[in-house]
Structures are given as structure tokens and as C-alpha cells.
C-alpha atoms as a printed R data frame, in Angstrom:
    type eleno elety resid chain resno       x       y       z
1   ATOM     1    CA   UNK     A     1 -14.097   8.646   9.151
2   ATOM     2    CA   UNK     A     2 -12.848   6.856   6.220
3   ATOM     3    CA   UNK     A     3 -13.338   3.199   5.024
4   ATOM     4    CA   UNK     A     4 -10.301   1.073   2.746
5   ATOM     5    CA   UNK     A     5 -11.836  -1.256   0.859
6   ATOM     6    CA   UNK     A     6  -8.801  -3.479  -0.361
7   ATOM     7    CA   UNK     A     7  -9.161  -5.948  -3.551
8   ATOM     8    CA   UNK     A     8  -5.907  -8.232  -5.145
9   ATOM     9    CA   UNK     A     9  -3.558 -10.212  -3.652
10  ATOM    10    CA   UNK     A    10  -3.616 -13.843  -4.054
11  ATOM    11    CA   UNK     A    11  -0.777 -16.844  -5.093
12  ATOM    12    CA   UNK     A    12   1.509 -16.225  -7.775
13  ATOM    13    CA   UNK     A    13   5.054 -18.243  -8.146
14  ATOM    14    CA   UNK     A    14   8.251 -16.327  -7.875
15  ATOM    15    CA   UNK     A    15   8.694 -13.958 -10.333
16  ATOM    16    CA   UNK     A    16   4.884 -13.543 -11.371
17  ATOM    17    CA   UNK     A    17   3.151  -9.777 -10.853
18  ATOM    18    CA   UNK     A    18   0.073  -8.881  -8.473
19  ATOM    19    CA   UNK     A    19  -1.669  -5.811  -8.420
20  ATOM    20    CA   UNK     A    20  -3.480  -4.629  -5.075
21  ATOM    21    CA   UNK     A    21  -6.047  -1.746  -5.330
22  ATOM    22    CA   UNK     A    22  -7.913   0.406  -2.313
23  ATOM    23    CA   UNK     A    23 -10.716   2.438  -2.512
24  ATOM    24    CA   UNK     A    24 -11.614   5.313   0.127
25  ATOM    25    CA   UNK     A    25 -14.911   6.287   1.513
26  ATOM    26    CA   UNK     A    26 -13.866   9.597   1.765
27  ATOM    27    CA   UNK     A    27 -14.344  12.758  -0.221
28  ATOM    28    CA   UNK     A    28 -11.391  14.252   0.560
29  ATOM    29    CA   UNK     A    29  -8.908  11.346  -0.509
30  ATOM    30    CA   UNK     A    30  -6.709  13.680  -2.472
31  ATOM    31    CA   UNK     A    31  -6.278  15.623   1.168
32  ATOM    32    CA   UNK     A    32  -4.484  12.415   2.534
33  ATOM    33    CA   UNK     A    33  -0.909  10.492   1.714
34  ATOM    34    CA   UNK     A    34  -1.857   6.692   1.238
35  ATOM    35    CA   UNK     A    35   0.655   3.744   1.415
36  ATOM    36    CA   UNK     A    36   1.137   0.301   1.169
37  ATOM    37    CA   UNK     A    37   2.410  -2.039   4.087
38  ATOM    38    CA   UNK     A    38   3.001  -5.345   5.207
39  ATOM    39    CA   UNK     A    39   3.078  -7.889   7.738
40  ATOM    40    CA   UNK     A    40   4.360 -11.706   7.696
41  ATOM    41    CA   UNK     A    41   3.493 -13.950  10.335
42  ATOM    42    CA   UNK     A    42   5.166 -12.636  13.552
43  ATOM    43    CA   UNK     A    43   6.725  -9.619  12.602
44  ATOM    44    CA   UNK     A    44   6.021  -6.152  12.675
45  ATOM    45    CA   UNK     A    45   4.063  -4.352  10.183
46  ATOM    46    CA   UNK     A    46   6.825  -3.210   7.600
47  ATOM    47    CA   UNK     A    47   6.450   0.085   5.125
48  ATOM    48    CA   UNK     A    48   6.654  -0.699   1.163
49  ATOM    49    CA   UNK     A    49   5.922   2.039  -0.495
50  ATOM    50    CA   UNK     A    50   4.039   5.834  -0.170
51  ATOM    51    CA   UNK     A    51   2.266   8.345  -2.416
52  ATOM    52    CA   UNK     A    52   1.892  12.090  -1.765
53  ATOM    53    CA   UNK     A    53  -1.593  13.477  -1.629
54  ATOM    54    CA   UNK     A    54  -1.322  14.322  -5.684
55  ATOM    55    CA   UNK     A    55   0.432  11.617  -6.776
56  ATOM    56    CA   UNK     A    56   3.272  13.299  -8.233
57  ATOM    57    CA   UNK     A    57   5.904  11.983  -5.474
58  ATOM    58    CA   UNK     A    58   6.451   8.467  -4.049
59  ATOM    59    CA   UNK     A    59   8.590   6.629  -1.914
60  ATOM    60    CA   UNK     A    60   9.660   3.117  -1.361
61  ATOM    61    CA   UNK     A    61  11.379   0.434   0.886
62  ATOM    62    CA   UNK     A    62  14.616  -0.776  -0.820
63  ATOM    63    CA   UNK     A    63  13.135  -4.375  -1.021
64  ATOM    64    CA   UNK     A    64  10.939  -3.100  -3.241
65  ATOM    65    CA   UNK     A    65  12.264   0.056  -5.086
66  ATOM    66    CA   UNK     A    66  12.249  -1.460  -8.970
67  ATOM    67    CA   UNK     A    67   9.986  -4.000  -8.581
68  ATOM    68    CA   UNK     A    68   7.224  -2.280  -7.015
69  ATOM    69    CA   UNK     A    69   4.681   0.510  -8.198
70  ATOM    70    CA   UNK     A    70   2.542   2.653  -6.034
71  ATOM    71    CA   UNK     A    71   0.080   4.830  -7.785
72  ATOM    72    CA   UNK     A    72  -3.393   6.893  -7.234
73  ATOM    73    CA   UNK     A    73  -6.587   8.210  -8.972
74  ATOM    74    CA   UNK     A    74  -8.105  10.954  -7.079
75  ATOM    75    CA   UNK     A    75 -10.764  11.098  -8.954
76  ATOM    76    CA   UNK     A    76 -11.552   7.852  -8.705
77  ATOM    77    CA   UNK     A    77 -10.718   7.491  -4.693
78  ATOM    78    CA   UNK     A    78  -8.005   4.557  -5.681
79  ATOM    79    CA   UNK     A    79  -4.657   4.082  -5.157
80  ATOM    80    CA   UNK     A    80  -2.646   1.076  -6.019
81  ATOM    81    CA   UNK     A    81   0.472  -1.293  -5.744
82  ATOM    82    CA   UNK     A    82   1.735  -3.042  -8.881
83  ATOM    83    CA   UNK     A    83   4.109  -5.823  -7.971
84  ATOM    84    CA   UNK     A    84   6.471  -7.568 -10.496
85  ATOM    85    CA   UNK     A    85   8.946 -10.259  -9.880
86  ATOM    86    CA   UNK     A    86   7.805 -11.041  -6.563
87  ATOM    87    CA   UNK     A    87   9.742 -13.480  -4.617
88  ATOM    88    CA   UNK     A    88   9.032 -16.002  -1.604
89  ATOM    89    CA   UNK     A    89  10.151 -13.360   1.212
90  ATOM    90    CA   UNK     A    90   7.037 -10.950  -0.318
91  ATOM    91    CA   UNK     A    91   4.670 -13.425   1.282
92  ATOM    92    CA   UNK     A    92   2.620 -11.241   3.687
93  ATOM    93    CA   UNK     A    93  -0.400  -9.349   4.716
94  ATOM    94    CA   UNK     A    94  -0.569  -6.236   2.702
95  ATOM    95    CA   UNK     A    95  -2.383  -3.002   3.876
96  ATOM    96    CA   UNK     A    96  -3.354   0.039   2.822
97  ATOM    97    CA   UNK     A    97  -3.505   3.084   5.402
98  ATOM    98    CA   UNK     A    98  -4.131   6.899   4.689
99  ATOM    99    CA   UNK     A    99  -2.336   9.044   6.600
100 ATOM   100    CA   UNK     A   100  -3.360  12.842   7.089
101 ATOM   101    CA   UNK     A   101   0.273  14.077   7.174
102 ATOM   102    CA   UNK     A   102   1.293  12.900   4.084
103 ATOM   103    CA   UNK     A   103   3.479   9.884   2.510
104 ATOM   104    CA   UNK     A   104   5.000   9.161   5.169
105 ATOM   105    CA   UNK     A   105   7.195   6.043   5.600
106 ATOM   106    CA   UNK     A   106   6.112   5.065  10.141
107 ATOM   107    CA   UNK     A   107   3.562   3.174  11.181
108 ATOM   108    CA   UNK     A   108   1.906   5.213  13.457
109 ATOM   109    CA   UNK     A   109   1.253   8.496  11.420
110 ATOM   110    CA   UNK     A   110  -1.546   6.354   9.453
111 ATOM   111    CA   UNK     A   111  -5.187   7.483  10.727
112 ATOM   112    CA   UNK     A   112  -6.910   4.818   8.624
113 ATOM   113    CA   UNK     A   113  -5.947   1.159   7.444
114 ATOM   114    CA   UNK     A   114  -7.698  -1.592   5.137
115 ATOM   115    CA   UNK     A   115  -7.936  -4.543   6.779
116 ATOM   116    CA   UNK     A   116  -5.234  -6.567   4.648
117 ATOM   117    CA   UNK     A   117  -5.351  -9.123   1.826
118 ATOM   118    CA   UNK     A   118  -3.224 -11.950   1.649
119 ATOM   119    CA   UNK     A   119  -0.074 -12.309  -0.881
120 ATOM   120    CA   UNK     A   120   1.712 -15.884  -1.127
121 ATOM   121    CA   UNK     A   121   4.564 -16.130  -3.026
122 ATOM   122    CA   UNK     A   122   5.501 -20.015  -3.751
123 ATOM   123    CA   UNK     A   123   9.087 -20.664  -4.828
């Protein structure tokens, strides 16, 4: 079992930067992919952006490819999501999930999730 222990998020106007970190219970983070997601109010939960197990490769959603950072510290069990010029349509739930196949972009490959913290993004 692992735990995601989320910390960030907040209210920022648009074009201000949030950072969003995770730490894992586990001690074999490195053995897992990790990403980011979303979810506003009514929709489905949404990828943003995916690390591979050692960091070295990531992946993102086109909404936020530029603005968007994912990265990890193994050693520290952490991985993160720097966001710049965030914009009103940001405004969501964010989560953090590890999945055991890698950095995967779906849903439902994610064995573990954080439980979410809150980004508002006034205009």
C-alpha cells in the first residue's frame, strides 16, 4: 500500500504560478510512474501531466505543455507540478496518483491517488 500526501494549491489570479508537491509512503517510489490530474466541478477527472519512474521522461496534456512542470526526487519520495501562467479554466481539483505501469496518460492504470487539493484561478 502506498499513501499521497498532497501539499500546494490555493488562489492565485490569472497568470500567477502554484507549485503542488506529493510525498509517497512507499519505499519503492522510484518503481512507480506518478502524475498529476484534475477534476472541475462535474467533469471527469482529466490527465495533465506524467513522469517516468526515473524522471528522465515526461509527458503532458496540450493545455498545459509550456506552462506546466512535472518533476520527481526519488530520493526524497516527491514529485511535483510547477504551474506558471495559470488561467481561470485551470480551476480544479488536482491529484496525484502512482501508477505501477509507468507514466501513463488514463485514468484507470493509477493504483494509488492523493486525495486532491484545491486550485482557483480568479480572472
Amino acid at each position: 500500500q502506498m499513501q499521497l500526501t498532497q501539499s500546494g494549491g490555493g488562489t492565485v489570479e490569472a497568470g500567477g504560478s502554484l507549485p503542488l508537491s506529493c510525498a509517497s509512503s512507499s519505499r519503492t517510489f522510484d518503481s512507480y510512474g506518478m502524475g498529476w490530474f484534475r477534476q472541475r466541478p462535474g467533469d471527469e477527472r482529466e490527465f495533465v501531466a506524467s513522469i517516468s519512474r526515473n524522471g528522465r521522461q515526461a509527458r503532458y496534456a496540450d493545455s498545459a505543455q509550456g506552462r506546466f512542470t512535472i518533476s520527481r526526487d526519488n530520493a526524497r519520495n516527491m514529485v511535483y507540478l510547477q504551474m506558471n501562467n495559470l488561467q481561470p479554466n485551470d480551476t480544479a481539483d488536482y491529484f496525484c496518483a502512482a501508477s505501477s505501469y509507468g507514466y501513463l496518460e488514463l485514468v484507470g492504470p493509477y493504483d494509488y491517488w492523493g486525495r486532491g487539493t484545491r486550485v482557483t484561478v480568479s480572472a
